[in-house]
Coordinates of C-alpha atoms in Angstrom, one line a residue:
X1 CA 42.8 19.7 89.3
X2 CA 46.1 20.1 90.7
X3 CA 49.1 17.8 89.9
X4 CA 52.8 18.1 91.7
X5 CA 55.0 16.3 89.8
X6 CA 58.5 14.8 90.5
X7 CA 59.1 15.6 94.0
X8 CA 62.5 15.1 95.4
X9 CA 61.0 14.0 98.5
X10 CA 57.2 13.6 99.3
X11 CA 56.5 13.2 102.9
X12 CA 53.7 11.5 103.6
X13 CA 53.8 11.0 107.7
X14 CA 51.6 8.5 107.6
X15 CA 49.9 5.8 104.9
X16 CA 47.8 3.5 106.7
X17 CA 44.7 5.8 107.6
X18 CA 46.0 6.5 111.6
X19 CA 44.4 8.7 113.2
X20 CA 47.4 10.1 115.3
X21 CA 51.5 8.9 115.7
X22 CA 52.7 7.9 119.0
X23 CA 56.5 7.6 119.4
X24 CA 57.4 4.5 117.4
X25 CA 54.9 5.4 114.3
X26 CA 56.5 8.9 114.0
X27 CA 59.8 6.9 114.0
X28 CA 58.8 5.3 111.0
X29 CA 57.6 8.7 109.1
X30 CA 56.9 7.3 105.5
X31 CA 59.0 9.8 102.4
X32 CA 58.5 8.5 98.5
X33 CA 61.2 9.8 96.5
X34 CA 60.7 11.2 92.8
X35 CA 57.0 10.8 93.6
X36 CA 53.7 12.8 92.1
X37 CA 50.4 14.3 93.8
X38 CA 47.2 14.8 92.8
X39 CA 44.6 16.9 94.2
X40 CA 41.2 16.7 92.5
X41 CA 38.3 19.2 92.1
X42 CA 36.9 18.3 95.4
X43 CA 39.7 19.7 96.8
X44 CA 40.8 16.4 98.0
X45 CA 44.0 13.8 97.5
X46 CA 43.2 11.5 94.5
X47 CA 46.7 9.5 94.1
X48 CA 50.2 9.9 95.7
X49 CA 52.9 7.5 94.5
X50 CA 56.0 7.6 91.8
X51 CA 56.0 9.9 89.1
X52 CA 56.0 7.4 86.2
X53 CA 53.6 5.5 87.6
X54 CA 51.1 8.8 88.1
X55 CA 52.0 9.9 84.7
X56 CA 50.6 7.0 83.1
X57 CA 47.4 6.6 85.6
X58 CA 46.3 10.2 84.2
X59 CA 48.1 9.9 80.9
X60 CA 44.4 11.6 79.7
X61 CA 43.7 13.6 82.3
X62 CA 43.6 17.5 81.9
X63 CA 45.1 19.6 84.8
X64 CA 44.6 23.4 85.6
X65 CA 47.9 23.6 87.6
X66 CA 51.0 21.3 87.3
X67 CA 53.8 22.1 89.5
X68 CA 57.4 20.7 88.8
X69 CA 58.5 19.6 92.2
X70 CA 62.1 18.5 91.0
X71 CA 64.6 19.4 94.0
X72 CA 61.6 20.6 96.1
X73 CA 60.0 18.5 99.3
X74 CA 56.3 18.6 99.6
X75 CA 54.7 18.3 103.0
X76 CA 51.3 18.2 104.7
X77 CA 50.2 21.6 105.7
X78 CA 51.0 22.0 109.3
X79 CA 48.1 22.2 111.7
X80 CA 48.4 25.2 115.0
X81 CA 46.7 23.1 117.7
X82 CA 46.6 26.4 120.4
X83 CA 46.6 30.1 119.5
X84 CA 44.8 33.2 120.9
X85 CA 44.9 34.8 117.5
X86 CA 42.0 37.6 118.0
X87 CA 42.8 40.5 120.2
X88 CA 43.5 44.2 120.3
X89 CA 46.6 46.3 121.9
X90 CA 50.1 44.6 121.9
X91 CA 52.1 44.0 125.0
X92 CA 55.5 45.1 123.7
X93 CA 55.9 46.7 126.9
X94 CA 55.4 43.9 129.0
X95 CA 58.5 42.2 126.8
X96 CA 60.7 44.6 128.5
X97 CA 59.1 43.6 132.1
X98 CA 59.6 40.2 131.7
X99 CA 63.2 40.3 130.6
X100 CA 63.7 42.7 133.7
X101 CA 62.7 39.8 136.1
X102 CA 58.7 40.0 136.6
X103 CA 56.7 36.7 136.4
X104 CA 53.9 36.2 134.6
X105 CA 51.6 36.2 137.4
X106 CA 53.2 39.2 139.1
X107 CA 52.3 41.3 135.8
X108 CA 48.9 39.8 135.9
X109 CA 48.6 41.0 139.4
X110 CA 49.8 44.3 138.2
X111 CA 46.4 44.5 135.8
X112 CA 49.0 44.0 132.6
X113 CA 48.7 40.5 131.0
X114 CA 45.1 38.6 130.3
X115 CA 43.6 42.0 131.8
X116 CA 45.4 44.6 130.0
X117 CA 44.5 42.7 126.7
X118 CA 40.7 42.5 127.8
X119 CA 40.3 46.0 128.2
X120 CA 41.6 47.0 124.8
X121 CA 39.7 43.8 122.8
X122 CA 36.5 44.7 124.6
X123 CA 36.9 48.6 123.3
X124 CA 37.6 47.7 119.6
X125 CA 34.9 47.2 116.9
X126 CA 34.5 43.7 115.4
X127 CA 35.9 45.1 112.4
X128 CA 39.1 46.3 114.2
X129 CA 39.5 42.8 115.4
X130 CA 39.2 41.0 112.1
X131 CA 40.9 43.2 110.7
X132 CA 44.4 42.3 112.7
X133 CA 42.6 38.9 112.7
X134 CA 42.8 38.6 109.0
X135 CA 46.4 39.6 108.8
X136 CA 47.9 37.5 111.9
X137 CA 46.2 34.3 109.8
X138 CA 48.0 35.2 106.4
X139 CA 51.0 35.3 108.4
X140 CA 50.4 32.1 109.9
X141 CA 49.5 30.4 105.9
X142 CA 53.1 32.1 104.8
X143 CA 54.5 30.4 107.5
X144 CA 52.8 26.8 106.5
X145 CA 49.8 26.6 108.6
X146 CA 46.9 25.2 106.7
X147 CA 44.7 24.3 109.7
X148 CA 44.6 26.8 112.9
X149 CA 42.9 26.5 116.2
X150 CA 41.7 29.8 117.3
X151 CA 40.8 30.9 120.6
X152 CA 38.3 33.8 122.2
X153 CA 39.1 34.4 126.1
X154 CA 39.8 38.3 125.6
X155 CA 36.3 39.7 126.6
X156 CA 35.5 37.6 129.8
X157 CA 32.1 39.2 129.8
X158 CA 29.5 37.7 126.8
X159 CA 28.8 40.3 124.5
X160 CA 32.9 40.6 123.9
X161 CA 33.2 36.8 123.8
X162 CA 30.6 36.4 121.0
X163 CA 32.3 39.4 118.9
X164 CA 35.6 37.1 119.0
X165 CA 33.6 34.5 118.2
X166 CA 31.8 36.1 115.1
X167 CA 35.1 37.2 113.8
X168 CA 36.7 33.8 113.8
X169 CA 33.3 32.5 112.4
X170 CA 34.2 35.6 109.7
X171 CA 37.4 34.3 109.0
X172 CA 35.9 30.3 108.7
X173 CA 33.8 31.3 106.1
X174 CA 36.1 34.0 104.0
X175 CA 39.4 32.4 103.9
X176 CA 41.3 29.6 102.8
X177 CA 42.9 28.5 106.0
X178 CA 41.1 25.9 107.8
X179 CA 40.0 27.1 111.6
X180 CA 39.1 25.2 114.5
X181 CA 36.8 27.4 116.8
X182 CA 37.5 27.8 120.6
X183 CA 34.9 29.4 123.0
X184 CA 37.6 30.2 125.9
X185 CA 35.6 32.5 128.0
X186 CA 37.6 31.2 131.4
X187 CA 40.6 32.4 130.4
X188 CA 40.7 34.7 133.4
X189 CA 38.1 35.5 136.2
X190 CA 37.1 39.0 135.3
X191 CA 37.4 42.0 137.6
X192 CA 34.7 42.2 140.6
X193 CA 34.1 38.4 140.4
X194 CA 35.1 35.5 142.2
X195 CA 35.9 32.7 140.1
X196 CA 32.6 30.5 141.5
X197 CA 30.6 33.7 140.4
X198 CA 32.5 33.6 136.5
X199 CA 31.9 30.2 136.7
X200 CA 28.3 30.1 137.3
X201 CA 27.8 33.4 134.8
X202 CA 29.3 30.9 131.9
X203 CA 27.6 27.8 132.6
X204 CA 24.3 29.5 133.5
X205 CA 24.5 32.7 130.8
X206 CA 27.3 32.0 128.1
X207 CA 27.0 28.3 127.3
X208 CA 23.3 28.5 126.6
X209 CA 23.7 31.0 124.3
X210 CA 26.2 29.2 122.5
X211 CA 24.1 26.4 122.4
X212 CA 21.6 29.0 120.8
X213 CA 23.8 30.1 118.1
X214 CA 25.4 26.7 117.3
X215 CA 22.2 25.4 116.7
X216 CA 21.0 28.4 114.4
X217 CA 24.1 27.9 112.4
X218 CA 25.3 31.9 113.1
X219 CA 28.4 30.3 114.7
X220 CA 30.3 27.0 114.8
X221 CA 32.4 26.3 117.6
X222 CA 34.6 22.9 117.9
X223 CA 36.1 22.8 121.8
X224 CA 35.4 24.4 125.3
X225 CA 39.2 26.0 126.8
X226 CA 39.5 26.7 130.5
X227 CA 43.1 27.8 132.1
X228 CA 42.5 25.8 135.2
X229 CA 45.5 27.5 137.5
X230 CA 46.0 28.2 140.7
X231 CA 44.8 32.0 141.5
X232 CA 42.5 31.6 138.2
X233 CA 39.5 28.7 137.7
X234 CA 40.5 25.9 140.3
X235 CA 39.6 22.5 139.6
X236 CA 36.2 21.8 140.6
X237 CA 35.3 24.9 138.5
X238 CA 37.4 23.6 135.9
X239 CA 35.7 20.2 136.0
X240 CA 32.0 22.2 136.1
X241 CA 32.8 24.7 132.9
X242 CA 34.4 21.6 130.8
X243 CA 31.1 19.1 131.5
X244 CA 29.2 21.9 130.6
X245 CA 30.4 22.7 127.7
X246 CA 30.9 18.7 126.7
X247 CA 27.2 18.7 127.2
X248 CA 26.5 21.0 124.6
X249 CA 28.4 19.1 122.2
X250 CA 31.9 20.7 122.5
X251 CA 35.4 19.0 122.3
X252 CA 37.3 19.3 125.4
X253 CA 40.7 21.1 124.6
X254 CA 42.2 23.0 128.1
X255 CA 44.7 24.8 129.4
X256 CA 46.6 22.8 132.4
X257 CA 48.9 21.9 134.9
X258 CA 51.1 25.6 133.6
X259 CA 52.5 27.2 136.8
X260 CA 51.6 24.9 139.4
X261 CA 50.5 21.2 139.2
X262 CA 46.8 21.1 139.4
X263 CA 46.1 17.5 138.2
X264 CA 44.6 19.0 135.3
X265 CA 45.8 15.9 133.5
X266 CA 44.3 13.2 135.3
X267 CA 40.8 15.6 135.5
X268 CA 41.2 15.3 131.2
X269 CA 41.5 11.9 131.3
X270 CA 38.6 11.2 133.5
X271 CA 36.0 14.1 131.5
X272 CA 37.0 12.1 128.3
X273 CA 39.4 15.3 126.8
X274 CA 40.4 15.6 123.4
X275 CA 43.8 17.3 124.5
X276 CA 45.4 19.5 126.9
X277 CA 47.5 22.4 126.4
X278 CA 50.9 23.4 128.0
X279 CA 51.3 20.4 131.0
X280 CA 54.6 22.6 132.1
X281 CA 53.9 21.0 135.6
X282 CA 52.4 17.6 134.7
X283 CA 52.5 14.8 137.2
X284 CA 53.3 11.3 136.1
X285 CA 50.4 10.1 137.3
X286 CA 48.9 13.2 134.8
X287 CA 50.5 11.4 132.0
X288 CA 49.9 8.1 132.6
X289 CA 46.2 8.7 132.5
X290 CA 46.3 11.2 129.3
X291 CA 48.0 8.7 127.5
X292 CA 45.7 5.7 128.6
X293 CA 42.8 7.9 127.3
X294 CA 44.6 8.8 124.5
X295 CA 44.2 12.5 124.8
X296 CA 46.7 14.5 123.3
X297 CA 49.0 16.7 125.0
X298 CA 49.1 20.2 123.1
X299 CA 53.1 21.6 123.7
X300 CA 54.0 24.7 123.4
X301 CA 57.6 25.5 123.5
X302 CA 57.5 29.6 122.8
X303 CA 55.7 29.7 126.1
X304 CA 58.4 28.2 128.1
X305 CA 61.2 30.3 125.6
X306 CA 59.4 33.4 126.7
X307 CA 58.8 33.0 130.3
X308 CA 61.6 30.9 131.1
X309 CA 59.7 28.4 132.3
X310 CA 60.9 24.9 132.6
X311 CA 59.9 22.8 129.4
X312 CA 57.0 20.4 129.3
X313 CA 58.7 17.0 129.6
X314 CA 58.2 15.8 125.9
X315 CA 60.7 12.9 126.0
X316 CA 58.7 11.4 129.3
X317 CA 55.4 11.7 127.2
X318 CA 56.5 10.2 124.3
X319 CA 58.3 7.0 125.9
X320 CA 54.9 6.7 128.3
X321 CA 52.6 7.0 125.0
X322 CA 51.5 10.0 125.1
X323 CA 50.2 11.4 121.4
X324 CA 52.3 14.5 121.4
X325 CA 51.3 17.6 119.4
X326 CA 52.5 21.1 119.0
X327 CA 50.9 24.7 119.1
X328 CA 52.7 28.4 118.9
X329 CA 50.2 29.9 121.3
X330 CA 50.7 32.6 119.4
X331 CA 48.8 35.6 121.6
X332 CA 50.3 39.0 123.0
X333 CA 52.6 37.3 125.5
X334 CA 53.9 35.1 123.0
X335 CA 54.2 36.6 119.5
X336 CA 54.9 33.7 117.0
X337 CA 53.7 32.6 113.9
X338 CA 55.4 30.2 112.9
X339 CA 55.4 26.6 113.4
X340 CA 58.6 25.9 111.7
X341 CA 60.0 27.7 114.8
X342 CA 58.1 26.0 116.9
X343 CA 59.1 23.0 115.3
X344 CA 63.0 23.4 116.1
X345 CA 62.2 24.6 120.0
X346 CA 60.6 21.5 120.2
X347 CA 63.6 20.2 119.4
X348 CA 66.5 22.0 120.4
X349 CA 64.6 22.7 124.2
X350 CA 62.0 19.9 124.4
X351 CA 64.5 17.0 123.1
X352 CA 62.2 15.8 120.3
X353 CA 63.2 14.5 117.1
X354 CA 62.8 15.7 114.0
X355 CA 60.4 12.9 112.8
X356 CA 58.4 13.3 116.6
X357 CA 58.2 17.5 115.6
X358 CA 57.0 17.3 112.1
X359 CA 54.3 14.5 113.2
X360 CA 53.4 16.9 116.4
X361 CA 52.8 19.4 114.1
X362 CA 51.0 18.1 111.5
X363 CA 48.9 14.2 112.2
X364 CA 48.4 14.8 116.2
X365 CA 48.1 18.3 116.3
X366 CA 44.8 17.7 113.2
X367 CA 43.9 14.8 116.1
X368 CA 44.4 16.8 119.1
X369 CA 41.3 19.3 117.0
X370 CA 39.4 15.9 115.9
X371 CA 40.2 16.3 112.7
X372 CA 42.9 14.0 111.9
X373 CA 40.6 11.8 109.4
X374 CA 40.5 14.3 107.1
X375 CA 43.7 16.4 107.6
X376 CA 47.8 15.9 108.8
X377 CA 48.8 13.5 106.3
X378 CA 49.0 13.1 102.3
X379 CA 46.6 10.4 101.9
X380 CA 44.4 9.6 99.2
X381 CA 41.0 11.1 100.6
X382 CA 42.2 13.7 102.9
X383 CA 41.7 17.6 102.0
X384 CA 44.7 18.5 99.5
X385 CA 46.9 20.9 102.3
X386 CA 50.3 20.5 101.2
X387 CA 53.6 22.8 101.5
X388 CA 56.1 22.9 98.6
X389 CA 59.3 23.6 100.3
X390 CA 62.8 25.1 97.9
X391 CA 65.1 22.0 99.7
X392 CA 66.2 18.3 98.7
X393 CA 65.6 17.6 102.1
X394 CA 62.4 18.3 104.0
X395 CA 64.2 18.5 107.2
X396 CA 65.3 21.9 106.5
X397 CA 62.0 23.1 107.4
X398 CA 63.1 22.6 111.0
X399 CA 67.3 22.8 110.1
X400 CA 66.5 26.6 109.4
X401 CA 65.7 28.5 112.5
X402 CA 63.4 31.5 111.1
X403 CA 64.1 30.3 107.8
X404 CA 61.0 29.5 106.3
X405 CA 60.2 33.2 104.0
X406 CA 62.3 31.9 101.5
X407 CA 62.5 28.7 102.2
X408 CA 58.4 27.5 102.1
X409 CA 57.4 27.9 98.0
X410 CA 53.8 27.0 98.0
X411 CA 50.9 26.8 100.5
X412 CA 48.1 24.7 99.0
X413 CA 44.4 24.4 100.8
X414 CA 41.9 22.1 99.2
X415 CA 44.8 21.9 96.0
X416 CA 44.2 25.4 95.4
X417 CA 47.6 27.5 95.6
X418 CA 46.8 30.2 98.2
X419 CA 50.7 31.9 98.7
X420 CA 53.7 31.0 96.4
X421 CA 56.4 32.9 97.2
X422 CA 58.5 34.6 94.0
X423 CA 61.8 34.9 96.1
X424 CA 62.1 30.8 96.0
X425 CA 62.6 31.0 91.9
X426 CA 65.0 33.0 91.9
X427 CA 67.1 31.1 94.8
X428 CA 68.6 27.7 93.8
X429 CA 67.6 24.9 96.6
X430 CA 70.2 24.9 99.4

């Protein structure tokens, strides 16, 4: 058993057993003040509240691991709703394109981009890839993400899909950080097809073997991803790839409405989507309708950093009633781990508040992957993910741009420490 004592601030974003925050809950974001944790053998919250109070309520108790939280903030883990975390060959030089004027589309034309990244993920072994896989998560878990959506979409043809797919099923079972499993194989149409042709291949080839290896319990995977775009998988095949996979028992989670407007929105709404990613070009009918159906709309403010695109319209979402969650989209055209940093984009470029940020990141991000009845908030019940952070303040997590090496103390999964970081003892809190 696991007991943090004596916080300076314990955040606990929400109380009441929600299941996501719109605007005016995140408003409210609850913080207990000299207040105790503890996580139990199960790996799960057994009582938050004030430290005396704690104290006596497991006066006998015996602990393995008691943490003195006195001028530290502790935090739910923070939860990556979009990333593209398995892949081989890095795009460095694409960087320098980019900041020389290219678009994204113009260096997909080229064959860089999506394609360039195919080609090198389809050569490397399935140890190569979890290799860099394994790393890019410990990153991510130094960084405070205790829960990680993880995409495939860099083999396009089966056989590479299913290796992604093994290795993230690898990294399910072997690590600590929690994953959330993505088959994306329409990420791109692959060279020599049409996109009618890729779209028939995966609903007539890919999905049923899914379905195979779902149901044999090789591999589990949570949501179906398309990038319905203009020049990529249009609507209709959109709409055909998402039903398909929804028929096999996956959670709709799609990229949409990026570089053009596609209603890609208002198609979510109608197929019943969990949550949509990017919504750059969004209509307001588009958000009307996603936040009607309560799907979530997954943000991602490196995307629109990188490519100097203009920013998903976060302020318009939230006032409408959108539930609003955040992702990095960490992948080779947008290399960021961190969702602290994502966090203060959000902020800074997308207009959202501190409060709206860390509740993006951690209650609606968990709901934007289905799982927010079990993760995104420090309540008694949920899995024991918590961050220990070296500030009387737990805004600082988002106050520090790139601050969080020696900021973030302690990552805890299931109220087993999996990273505490030595340089935080020997700072004072600042």
């Amino acid at each position: 058993r696991l007991l943090l004592e004596n916080a300076q601030q314990l955040v606990l974003v929400c109380g009441r057993g929600e299941r996501y925050l719109r605007r005016e809950g995140a408003a409210g974001i609850a913080v207990l003040r000299g207040a105790s944790l503890v996580v139990g053998l199960d790996g799960c919250i057994k009582a938050v509240g004030q430290a005396d109070v704690i104290r006596n309520q497991f006066s006998e108790a015996t602990f393995e691991r008691i943490i003195d939280c006195s001028g530290k903030c502790v935090l739910p883990g923070l939860v990556d709703a979009h990333t593209h975390p398995v892949w081989a060959g890095d795009r460095v030089h694409e960087f320098a394109m980019k900041l020389a004027g290219a678009s994204y589309m113009e260096i997909h034309q080229a064959g860089g981009g999506i394609h360039f990244t195919v080609e090198h993920t389809r050569k490397a072994t399935e140890e190569e890839l979890f290799s860099t896989f394994k790393h890019r998560l410990e990153r991510m878990l130094r960084a405070g993400s205790t829960l990680v959506e993880c995409k495939s979409g860099y083999g396009l043809n089966l056989e590479t899909e299913l290796k992604m797919l093994r290795v993230i099923e690898r990294a399910r079972q072997s690590m600590d950080i929690g994953i959330s499993s993505t088959y994306c194989g329409a990420h791109s149409v692959p060279k020599g097809k049409t996109a009618t042709e890729a779209t028939d291949d995966i609903i007539n080839n890919h999905l049923p073997k899914l379905k195979e290896l779902k149901l044999s319990g090789e591999i589990h995977v949570n949501n179906i991803d398309v990038f319905c775009e203009k020049g990529v998988f249009d609507l209709e095949s959109t709409r055909r790839i998402l039903q398909a996979g929804k028929d096999i028992g996956l959670q709709i989670n799609f990229h949409g409405d990026e570089l053009h407007p596609m209603k890609s929105a208002e198609l979510g709404a109608e197929l019943g989507a969990r949550a949509i990613s990017h919504l750059e070009e969004v209509s307001d009918e588009g958000i009307t309708a996603m936040a009607r159906a309560k799907c979530a709309a997954v943000l991602l403010p490196t995307t629109a950093y990188m490519l100097r695109l203009k920013q998903p319209q976060a302020r318009k979402m939230l006032e409408e009633g959108v539930i609003v969650a955040l992702g990095s989209d960490f992948n080779p055209n947008a290399y960021c781990f961190s969702m602290p940093m994502v966090m203060h984009l959000a902020c800074v470029n997308m207009k959202m508040s501190m409060n709206e940020a860390l509740a993006a990141a951690t209650i609606n991000a968990a709901y934007a992957l289905g799982k927010s009845d079990t993760h995104g908030s420090l309540e008694v019940g949920k899995q024991g993910d918590l961050l220990v952070i070296n500030s009387s303040r737990w805004e600082h997590l988002i106050y520090q741009f790139g601050g969080h090496e020696t900021l973030i103390n302690y990552v805890i999964v299931k109220g087993k420490v999996i990273y505490q970081n030595e340089r935080c003892e020997t700072m004072s809190s600042y």
